[in-house]
Coordinates of N, CA and C in Angstrom, one line a residue:
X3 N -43.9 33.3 51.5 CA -44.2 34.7 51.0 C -45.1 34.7 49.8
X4 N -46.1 35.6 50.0 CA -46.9 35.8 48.7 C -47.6 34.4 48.3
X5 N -48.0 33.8 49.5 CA -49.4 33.1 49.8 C -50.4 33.3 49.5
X6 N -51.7 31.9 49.2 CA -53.0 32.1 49.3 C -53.4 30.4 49.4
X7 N -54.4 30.5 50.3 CA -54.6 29.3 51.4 C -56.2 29.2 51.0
X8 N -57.0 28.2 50.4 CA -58.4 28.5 50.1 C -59.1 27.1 50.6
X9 N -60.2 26.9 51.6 CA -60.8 25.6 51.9 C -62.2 26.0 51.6
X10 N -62.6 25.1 51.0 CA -63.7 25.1 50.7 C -64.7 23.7 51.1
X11 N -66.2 24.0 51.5 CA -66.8 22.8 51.5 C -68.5 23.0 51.7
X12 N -69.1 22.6 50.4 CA -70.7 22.9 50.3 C -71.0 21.5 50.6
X13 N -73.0 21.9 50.9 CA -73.6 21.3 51.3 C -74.1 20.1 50.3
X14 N -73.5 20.0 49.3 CA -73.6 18.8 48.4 C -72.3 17.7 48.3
X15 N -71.4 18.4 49.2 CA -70.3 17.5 49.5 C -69.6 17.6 50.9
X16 N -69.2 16.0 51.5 CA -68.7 16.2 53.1 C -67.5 16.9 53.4
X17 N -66.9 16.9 52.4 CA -65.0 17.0 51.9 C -65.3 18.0 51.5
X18 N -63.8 19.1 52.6 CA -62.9 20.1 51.6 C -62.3 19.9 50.3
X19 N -62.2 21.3 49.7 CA -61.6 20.8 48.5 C -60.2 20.3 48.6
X20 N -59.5 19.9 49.4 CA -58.4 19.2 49.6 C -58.3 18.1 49.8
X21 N -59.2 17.3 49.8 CA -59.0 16.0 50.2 C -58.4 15.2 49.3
X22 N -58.5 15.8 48.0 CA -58.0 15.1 46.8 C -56.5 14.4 47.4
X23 N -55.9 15.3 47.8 CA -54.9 15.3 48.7 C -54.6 14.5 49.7
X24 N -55.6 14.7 50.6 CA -55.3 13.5 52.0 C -55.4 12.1 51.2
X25 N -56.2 11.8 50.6 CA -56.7 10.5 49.8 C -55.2 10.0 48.8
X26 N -54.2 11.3 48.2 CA -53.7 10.7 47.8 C -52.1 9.8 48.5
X27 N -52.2 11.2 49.4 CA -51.1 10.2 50.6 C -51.0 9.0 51.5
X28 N -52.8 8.9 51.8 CA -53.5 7.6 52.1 C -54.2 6.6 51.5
X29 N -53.8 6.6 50.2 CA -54.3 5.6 49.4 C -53.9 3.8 50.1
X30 N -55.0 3.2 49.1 CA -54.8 2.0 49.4 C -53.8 1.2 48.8
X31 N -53.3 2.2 47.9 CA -52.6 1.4 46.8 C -50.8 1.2 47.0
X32 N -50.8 2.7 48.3 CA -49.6 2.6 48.5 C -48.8 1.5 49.5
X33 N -47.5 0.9 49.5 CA -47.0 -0.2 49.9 C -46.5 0.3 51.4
X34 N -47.0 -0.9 52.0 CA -47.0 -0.4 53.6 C -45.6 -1.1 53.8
X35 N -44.7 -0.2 55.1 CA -43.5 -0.9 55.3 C -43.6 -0.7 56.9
X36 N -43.1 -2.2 57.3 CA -42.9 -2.2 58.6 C -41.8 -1.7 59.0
X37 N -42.5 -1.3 59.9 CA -41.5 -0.4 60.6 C -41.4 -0.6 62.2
X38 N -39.9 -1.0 63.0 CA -39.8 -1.6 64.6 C -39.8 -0.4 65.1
X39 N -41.3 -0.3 66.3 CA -41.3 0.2 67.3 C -41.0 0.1 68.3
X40 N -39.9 -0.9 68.6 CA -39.5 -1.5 69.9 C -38.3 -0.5 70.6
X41 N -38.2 0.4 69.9 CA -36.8 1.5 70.9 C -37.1 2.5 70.4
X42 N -38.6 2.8 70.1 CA -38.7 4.1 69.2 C -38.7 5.5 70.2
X43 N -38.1 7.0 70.3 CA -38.3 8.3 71.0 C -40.1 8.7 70.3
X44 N -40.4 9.7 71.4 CA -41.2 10.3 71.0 C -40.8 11.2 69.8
X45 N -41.7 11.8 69.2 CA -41.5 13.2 68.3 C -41.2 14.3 69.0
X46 N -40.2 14.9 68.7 CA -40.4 16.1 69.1 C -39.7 17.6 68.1
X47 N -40.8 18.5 67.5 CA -40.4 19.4 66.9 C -40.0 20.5 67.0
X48 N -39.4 21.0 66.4 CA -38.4 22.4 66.8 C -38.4 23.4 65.3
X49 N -38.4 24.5 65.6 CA -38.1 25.5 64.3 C -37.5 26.6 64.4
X50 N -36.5 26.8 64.2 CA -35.6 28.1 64.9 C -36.4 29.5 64.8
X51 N -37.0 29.8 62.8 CA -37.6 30.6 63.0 C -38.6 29.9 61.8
X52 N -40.0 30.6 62.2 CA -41.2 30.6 61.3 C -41.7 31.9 60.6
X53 N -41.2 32.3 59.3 CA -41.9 33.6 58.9 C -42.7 33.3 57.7
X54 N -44.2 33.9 57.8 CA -44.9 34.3 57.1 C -45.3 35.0 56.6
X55 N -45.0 36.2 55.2 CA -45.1 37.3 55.0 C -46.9 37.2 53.4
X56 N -47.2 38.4 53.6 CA -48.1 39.2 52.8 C -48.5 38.1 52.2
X57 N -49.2 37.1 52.9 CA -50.7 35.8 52.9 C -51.7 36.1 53.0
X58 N -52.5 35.7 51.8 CA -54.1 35.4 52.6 C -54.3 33.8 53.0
X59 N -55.6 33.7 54.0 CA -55.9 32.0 54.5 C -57.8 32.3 54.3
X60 N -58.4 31.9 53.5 CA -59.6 32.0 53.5 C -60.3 30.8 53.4
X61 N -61.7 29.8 54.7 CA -62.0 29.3 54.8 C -63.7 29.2 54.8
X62 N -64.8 29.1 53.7 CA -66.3 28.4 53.6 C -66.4 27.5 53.6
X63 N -67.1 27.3 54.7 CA -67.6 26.0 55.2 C -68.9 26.2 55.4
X64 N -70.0 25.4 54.4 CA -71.3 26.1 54.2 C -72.1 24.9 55.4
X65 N -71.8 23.6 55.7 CA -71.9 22.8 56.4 C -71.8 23.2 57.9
X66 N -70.9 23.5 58.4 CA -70.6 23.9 59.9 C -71.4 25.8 59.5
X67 N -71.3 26.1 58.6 CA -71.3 27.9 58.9 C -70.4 28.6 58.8
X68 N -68.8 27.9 59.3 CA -68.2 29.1 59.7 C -67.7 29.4 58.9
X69 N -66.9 30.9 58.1 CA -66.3 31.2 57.1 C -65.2 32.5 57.9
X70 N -64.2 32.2 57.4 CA -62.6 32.8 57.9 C -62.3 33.3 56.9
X71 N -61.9 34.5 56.8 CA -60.7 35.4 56.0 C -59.6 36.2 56.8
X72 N -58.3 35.8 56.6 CA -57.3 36.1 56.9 C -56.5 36.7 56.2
X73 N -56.1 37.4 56.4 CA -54.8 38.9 55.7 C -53.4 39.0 56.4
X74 N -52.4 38.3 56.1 CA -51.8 38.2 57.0 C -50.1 39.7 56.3
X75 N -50.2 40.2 57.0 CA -48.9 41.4 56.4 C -47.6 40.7 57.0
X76 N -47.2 39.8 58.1 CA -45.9 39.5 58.4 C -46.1 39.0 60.2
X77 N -46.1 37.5 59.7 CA -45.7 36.7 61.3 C -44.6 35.8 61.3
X78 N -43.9 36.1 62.2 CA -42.6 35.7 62.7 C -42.2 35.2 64.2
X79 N -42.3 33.5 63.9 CA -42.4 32.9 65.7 C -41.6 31.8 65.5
X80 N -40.8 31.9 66.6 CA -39.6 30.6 66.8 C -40.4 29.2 67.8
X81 N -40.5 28.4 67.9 CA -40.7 27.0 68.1 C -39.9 26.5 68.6
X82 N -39.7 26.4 70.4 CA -38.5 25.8 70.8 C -38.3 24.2 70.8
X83 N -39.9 24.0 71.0 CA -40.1 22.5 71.3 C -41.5 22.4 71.2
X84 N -41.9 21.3 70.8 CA -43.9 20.6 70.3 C -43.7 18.7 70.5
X85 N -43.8 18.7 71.7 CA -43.6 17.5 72.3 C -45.1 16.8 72.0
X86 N -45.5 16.0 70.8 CA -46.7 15.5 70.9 C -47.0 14.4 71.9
X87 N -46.0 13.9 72.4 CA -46.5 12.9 73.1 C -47.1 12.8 74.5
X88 N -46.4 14.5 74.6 CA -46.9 15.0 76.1 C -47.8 16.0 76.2
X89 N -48.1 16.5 75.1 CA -48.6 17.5 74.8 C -48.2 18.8 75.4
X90 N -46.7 19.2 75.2 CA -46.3 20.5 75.8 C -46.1 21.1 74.6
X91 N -46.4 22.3 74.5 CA -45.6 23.5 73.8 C -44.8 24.4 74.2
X92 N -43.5 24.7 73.2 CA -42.5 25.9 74.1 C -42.5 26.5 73.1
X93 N -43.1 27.8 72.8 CA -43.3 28.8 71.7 C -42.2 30.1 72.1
X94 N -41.2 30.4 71.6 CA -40.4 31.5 71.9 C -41.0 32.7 71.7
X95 N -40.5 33.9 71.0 CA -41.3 35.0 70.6 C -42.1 35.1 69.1
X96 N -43.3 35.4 69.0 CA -44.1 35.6 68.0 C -44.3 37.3 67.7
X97 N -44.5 37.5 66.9 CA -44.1 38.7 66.2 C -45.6 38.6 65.4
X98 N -46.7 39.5 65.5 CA -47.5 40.0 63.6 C -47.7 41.3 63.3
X99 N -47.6 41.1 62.6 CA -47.8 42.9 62.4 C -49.1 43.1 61.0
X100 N -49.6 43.5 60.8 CA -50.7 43.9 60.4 C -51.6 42.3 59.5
X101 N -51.8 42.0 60.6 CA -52.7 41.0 60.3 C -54.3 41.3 60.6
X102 N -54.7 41.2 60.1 CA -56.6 41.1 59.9 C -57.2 40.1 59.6
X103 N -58.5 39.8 60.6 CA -59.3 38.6 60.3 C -60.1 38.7 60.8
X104 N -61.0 37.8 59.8 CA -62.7 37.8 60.1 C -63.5 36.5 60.2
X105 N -64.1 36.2 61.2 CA -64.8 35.4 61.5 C -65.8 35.1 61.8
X106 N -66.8 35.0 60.7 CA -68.5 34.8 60.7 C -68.9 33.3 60.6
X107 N -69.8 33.2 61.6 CA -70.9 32.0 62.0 C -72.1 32.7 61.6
X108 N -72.7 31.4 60.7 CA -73.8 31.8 60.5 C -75.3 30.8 60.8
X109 N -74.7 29.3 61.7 CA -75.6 28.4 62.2 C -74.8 28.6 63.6
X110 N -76.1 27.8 64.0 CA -76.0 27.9 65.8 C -75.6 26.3 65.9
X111 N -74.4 26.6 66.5 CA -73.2 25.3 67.0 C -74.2 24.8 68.5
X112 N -73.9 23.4 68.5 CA -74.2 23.4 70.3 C -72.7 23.3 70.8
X113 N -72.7 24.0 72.3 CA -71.4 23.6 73.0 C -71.3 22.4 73.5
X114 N -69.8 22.2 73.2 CA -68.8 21.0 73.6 C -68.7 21.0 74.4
X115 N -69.5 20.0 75.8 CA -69.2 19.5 76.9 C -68.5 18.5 77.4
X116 N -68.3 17.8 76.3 CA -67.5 16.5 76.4 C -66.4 16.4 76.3
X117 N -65.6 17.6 76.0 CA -63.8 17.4 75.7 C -63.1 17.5 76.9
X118 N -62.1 16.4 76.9 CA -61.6 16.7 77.7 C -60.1 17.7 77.9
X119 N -60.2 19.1 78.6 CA -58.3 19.5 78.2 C -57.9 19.4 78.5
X120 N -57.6 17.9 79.5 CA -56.1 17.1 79.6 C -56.0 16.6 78.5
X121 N -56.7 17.0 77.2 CA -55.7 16.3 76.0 C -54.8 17.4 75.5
X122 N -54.4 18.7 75.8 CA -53.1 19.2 76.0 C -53.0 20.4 76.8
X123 N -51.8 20.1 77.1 CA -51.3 19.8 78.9 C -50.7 21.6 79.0
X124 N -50.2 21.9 78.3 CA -49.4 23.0 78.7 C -48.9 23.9 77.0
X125 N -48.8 25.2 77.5 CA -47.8 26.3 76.1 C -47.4 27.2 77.0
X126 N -46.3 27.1 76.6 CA -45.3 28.0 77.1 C -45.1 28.8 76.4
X127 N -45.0 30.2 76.5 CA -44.8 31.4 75.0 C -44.2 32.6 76.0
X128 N -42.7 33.1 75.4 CA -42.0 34.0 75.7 C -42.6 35.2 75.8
X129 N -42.7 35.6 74.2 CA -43.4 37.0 74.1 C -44.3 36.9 73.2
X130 N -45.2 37.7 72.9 CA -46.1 37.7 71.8 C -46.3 39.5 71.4
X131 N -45.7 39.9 70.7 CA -46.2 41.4 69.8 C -46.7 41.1 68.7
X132 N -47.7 42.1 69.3 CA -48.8 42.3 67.9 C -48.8 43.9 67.6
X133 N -49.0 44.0 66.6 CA -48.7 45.7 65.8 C -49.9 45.9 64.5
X134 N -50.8 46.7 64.9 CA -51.5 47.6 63.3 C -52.5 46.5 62.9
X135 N -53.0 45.9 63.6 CA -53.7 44.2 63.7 C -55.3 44.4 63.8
X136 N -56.2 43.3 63.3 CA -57.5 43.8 63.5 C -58.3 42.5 63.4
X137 N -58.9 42.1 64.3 CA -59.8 40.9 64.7 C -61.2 41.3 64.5
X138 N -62.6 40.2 64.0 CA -63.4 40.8 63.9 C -64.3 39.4 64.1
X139 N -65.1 39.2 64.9 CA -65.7 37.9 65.3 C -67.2 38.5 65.1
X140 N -68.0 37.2 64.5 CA -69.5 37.7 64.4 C -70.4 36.2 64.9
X141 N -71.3 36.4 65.0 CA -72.4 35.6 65.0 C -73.7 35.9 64.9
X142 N -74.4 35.4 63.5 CA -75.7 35.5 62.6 C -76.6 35.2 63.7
X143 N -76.5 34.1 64.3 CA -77.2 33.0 65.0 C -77.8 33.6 66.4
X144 N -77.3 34.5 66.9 CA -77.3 34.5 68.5 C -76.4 36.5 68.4
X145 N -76.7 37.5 67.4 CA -76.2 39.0 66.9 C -75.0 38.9 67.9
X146 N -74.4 37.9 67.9 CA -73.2 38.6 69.1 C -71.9 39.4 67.8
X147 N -71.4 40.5 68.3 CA -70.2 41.0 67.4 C -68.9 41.1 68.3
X148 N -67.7 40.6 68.0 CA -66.7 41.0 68.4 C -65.7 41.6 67.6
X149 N -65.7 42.8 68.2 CA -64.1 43.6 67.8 C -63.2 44.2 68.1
X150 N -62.0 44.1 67.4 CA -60.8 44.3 68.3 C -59.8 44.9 67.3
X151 N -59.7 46.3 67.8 CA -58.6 46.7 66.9 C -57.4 47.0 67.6
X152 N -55.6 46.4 67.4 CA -54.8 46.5 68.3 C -53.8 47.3 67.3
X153 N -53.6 48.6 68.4 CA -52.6 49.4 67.4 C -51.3 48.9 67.9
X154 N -51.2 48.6 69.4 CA -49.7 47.1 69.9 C -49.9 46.8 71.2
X155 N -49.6 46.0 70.8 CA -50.2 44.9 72.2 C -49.0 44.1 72.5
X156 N -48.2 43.9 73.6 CA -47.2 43.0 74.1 C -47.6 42.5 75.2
X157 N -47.3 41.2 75.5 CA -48.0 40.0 76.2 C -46.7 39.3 76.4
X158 N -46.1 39.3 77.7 CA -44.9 39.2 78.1 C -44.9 37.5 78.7
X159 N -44.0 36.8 78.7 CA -43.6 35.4 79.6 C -44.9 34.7 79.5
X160 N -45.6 33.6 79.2 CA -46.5 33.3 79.8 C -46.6 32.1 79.9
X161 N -47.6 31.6 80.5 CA -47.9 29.6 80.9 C -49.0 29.3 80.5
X162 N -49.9 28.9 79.5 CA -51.0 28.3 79.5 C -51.1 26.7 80.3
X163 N -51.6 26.7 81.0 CA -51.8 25.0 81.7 C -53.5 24.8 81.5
X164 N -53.4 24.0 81.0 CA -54.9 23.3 80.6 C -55.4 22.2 81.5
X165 N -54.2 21.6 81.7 CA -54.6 20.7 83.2 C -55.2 21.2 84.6
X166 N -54.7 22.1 84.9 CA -55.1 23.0 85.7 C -56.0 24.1 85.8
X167 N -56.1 24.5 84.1 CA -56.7 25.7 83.9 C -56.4 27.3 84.6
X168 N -54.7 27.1 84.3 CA -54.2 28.3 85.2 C -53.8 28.7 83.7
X169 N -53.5 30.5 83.7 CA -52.7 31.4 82.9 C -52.3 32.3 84.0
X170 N -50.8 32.0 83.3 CA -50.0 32.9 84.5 C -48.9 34.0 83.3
X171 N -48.9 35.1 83.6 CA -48.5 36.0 82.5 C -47.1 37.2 83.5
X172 N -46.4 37.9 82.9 CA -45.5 38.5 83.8 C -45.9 40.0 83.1
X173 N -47.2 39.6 82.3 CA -47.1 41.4 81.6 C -47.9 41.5 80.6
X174 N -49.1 42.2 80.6 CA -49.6 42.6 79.0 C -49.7 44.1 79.0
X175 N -49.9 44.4 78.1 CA -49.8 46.2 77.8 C -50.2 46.2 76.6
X176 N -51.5 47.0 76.2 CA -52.2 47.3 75.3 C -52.0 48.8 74.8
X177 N -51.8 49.4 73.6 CA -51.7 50.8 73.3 C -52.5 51.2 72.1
X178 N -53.2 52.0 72.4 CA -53.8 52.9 70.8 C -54.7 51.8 70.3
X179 N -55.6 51.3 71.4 CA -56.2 49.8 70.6 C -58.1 50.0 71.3
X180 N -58.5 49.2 70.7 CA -60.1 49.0 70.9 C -60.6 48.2 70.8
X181 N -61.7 48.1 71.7 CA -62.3 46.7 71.5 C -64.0 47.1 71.7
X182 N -64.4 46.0 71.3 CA -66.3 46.3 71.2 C -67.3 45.0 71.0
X183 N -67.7 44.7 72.3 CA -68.6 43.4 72.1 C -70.2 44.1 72.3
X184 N -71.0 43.6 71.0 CA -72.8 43.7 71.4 C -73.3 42.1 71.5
X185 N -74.0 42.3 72.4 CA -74.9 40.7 72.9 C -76.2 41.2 73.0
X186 N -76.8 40.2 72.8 CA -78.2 40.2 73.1 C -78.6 39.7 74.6
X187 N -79.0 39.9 75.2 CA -79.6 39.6 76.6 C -79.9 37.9 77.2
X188 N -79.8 37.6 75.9 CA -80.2 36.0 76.3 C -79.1 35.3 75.6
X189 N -78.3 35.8 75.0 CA -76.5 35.9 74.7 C -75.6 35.5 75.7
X190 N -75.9 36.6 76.2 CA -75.2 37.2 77.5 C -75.7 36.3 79.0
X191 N -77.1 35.6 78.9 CA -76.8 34.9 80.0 C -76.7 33.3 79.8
X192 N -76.8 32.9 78.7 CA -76.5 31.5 77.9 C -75.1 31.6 78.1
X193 N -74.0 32.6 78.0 CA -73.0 32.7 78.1 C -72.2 32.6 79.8
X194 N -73.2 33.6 80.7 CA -72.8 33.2 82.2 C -73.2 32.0 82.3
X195 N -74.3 31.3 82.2 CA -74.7 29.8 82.6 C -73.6 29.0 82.4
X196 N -73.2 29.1 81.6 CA -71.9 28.0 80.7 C -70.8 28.2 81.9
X197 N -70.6 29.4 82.0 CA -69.2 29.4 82.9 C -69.5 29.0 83.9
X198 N -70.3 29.1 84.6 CA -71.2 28.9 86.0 C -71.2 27.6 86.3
X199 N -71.7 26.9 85.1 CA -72.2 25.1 85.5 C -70.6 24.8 85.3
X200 N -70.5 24.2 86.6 CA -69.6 23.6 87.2 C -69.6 22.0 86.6
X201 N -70.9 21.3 86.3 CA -70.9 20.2 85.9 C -70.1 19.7 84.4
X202 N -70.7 20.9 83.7 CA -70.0 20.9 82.7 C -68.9 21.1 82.2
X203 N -68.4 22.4 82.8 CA -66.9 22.6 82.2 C -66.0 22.0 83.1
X204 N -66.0 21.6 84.7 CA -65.3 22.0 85.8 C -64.7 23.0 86.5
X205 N -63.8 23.2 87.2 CA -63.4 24.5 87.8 C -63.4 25.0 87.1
X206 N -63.1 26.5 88.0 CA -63.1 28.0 86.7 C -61.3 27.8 86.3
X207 N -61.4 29.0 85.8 CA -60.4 29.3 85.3 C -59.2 30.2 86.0
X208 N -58.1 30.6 86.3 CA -57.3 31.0 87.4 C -56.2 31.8 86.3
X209 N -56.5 33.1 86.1 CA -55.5 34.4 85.8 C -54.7 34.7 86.5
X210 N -53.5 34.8 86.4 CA -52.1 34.8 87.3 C -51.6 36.2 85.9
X211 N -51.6 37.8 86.3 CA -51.1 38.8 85.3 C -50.6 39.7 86.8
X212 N -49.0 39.4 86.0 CA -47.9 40.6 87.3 C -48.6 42.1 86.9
X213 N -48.5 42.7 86.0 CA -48.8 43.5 85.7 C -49.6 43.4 84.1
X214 N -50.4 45.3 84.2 CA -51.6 45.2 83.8 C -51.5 46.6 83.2
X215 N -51.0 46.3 81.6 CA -50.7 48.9 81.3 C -51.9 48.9 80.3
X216 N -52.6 50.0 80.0 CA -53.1 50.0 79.4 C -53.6 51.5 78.6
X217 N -52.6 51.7 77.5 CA -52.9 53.7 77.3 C -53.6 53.6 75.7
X218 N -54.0 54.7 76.0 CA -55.3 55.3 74.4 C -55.5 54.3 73.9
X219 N -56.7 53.3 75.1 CA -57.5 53.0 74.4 C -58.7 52.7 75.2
X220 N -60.1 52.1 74.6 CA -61.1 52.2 74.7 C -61.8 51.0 74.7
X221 N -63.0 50.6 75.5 CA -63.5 49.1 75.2 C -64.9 49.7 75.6
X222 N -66.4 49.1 75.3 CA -67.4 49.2 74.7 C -68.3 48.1 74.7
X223 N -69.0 47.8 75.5 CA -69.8 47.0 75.8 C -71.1 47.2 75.5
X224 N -71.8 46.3 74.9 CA -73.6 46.7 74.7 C -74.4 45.3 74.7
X225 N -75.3 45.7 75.5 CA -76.4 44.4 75.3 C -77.6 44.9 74.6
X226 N -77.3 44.5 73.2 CA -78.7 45.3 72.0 C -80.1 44.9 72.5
X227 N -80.6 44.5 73.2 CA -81.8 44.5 73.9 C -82.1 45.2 74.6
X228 N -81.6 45.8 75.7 CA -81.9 46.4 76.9 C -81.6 47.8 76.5
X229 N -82.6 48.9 77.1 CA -82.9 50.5 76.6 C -81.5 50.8 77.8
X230 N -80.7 52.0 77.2 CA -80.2 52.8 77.8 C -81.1 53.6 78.9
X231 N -80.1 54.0 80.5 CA -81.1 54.1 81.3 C -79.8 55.6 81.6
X232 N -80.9 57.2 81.8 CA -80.4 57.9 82.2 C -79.5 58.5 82.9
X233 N -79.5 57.5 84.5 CA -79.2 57.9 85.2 C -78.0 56.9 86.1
X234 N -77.0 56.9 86.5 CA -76.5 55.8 87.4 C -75.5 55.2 86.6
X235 N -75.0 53.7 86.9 CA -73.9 52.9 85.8 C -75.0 52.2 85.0
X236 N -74.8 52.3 83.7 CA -75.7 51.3 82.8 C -75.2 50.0 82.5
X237 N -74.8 49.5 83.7 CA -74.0 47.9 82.8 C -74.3 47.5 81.8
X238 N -75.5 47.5 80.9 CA -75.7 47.2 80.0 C -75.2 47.8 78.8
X239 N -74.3 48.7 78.7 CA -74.3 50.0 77.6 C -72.8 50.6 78.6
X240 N -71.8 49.7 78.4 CA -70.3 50.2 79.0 C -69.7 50.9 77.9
X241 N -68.8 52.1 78.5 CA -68.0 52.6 77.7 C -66.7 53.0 78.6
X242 N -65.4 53.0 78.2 CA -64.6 52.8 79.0 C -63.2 53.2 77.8
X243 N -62.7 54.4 78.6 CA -61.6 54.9 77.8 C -60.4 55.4 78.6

């Protein structure tokens, strides 16, 4: 309660301001103890409940670009199981309520071709509500803007499988919410290429949603390059309420 989370890292040094930290738990100085692995269990963690109330998390990073600010009014998520060894997660219900965050890029990343996600395998998550909430994604590099304002959103049963690349969901429902992406034209198809090359990512991706509600609200598509055209559907220039 009544948090504040701050990382910092300029271009005259490689290290967050925290490292002071990692350095001091990994020092050299400290006495190593053996310890028999010969009948050891995997880890596995649990947390009945997780709450977070009226936090901020703010992250500059002048090196990578990216810079995060987070406003957190109240998250509340139980943790049934975090099997590192298998890489499963069982996430019960997560709860936020008036959380806001912002997320500016201001250098151009190359995309990661090389990961692989069979390095974790599965998340399981009950329910997820979100309430009074506001996401805000940008990019300097490439004008792309994302935004999203959720007045409540519930996101019922679901499976992430990353081995597979399946999401299989029993229910989302969106209310009183908005969304709004602008791309630039050469955004927008750097973006289909990616999904497209098969070489790169491998298969697509496979949405499994029972149901699909969706009241007062609105989404907004624009590709800031391309002129509005009088007549017909303007794919480029969506509006949808």
């Amino acid at each position: 309660k009544n948090f504040y989370v701050q990382l910092k890292r300029n271009n005259q040094d490689s290290t967050f301001n925290v490292q002071f930290l990692v350095d001091a738990f990994t020092s050299d100085k400290i006495k190593k103890v053996k310890v028999d692995t010969s009948a050891t269990t995997p880890w596995i963690i649990k947390a009945n409940t997780i709450i977070l109330t009226h936090g901020r998390f703010n992250l500059a990073d002048s090196i990578s670009g990216l810079n995060m600010a987070l406003s957190i009014g109240g998250i509340e998520a139980e943790l049934n199981k975090l099997n590192l060894e298998k890489s499963i997660a069982d996430i019960g219900n997560v709860n936020l309520s008036d959380v806001h965050g912002i997320i500016r890029n201001t250098k151009t990343s190359p995309i990661d071709t090389t990961s692989n996600s069979n390095s974790w395998n599965g998340v399981e998550l009950s329910q997820l509500n979100i309430k009074r909430s506001s996401f805000n994604y940008s990019d300097a590099s490439t004008d792309m803007l994302v935004a999203i304002i959720v007045g409540e959103l519930e996101l019922k049963s679901s499976t992430l499988d990353l081995h597979t690349r399946k999401i299989r969901s029993n229910g989302l429902s969106i209310y009183q919410s908005s969304g709004l992406i602008n791309l630039t034209k050469s955004t927008a198809i750097a973006s289909l290429d990616t999904i497209t090359n098969a070489d790169s990512i491998g298969p697509g991706w496979n949405l499994q949603l029972k149901t699909f509600n969706v009241k007062q609200s609105a989404f907004k598509l624009n590709i800031l390059n391309e002129d509005k055209i009088k007549k017909g559907i303007d794919w480029n220039h969506l509006a949808l309420t």
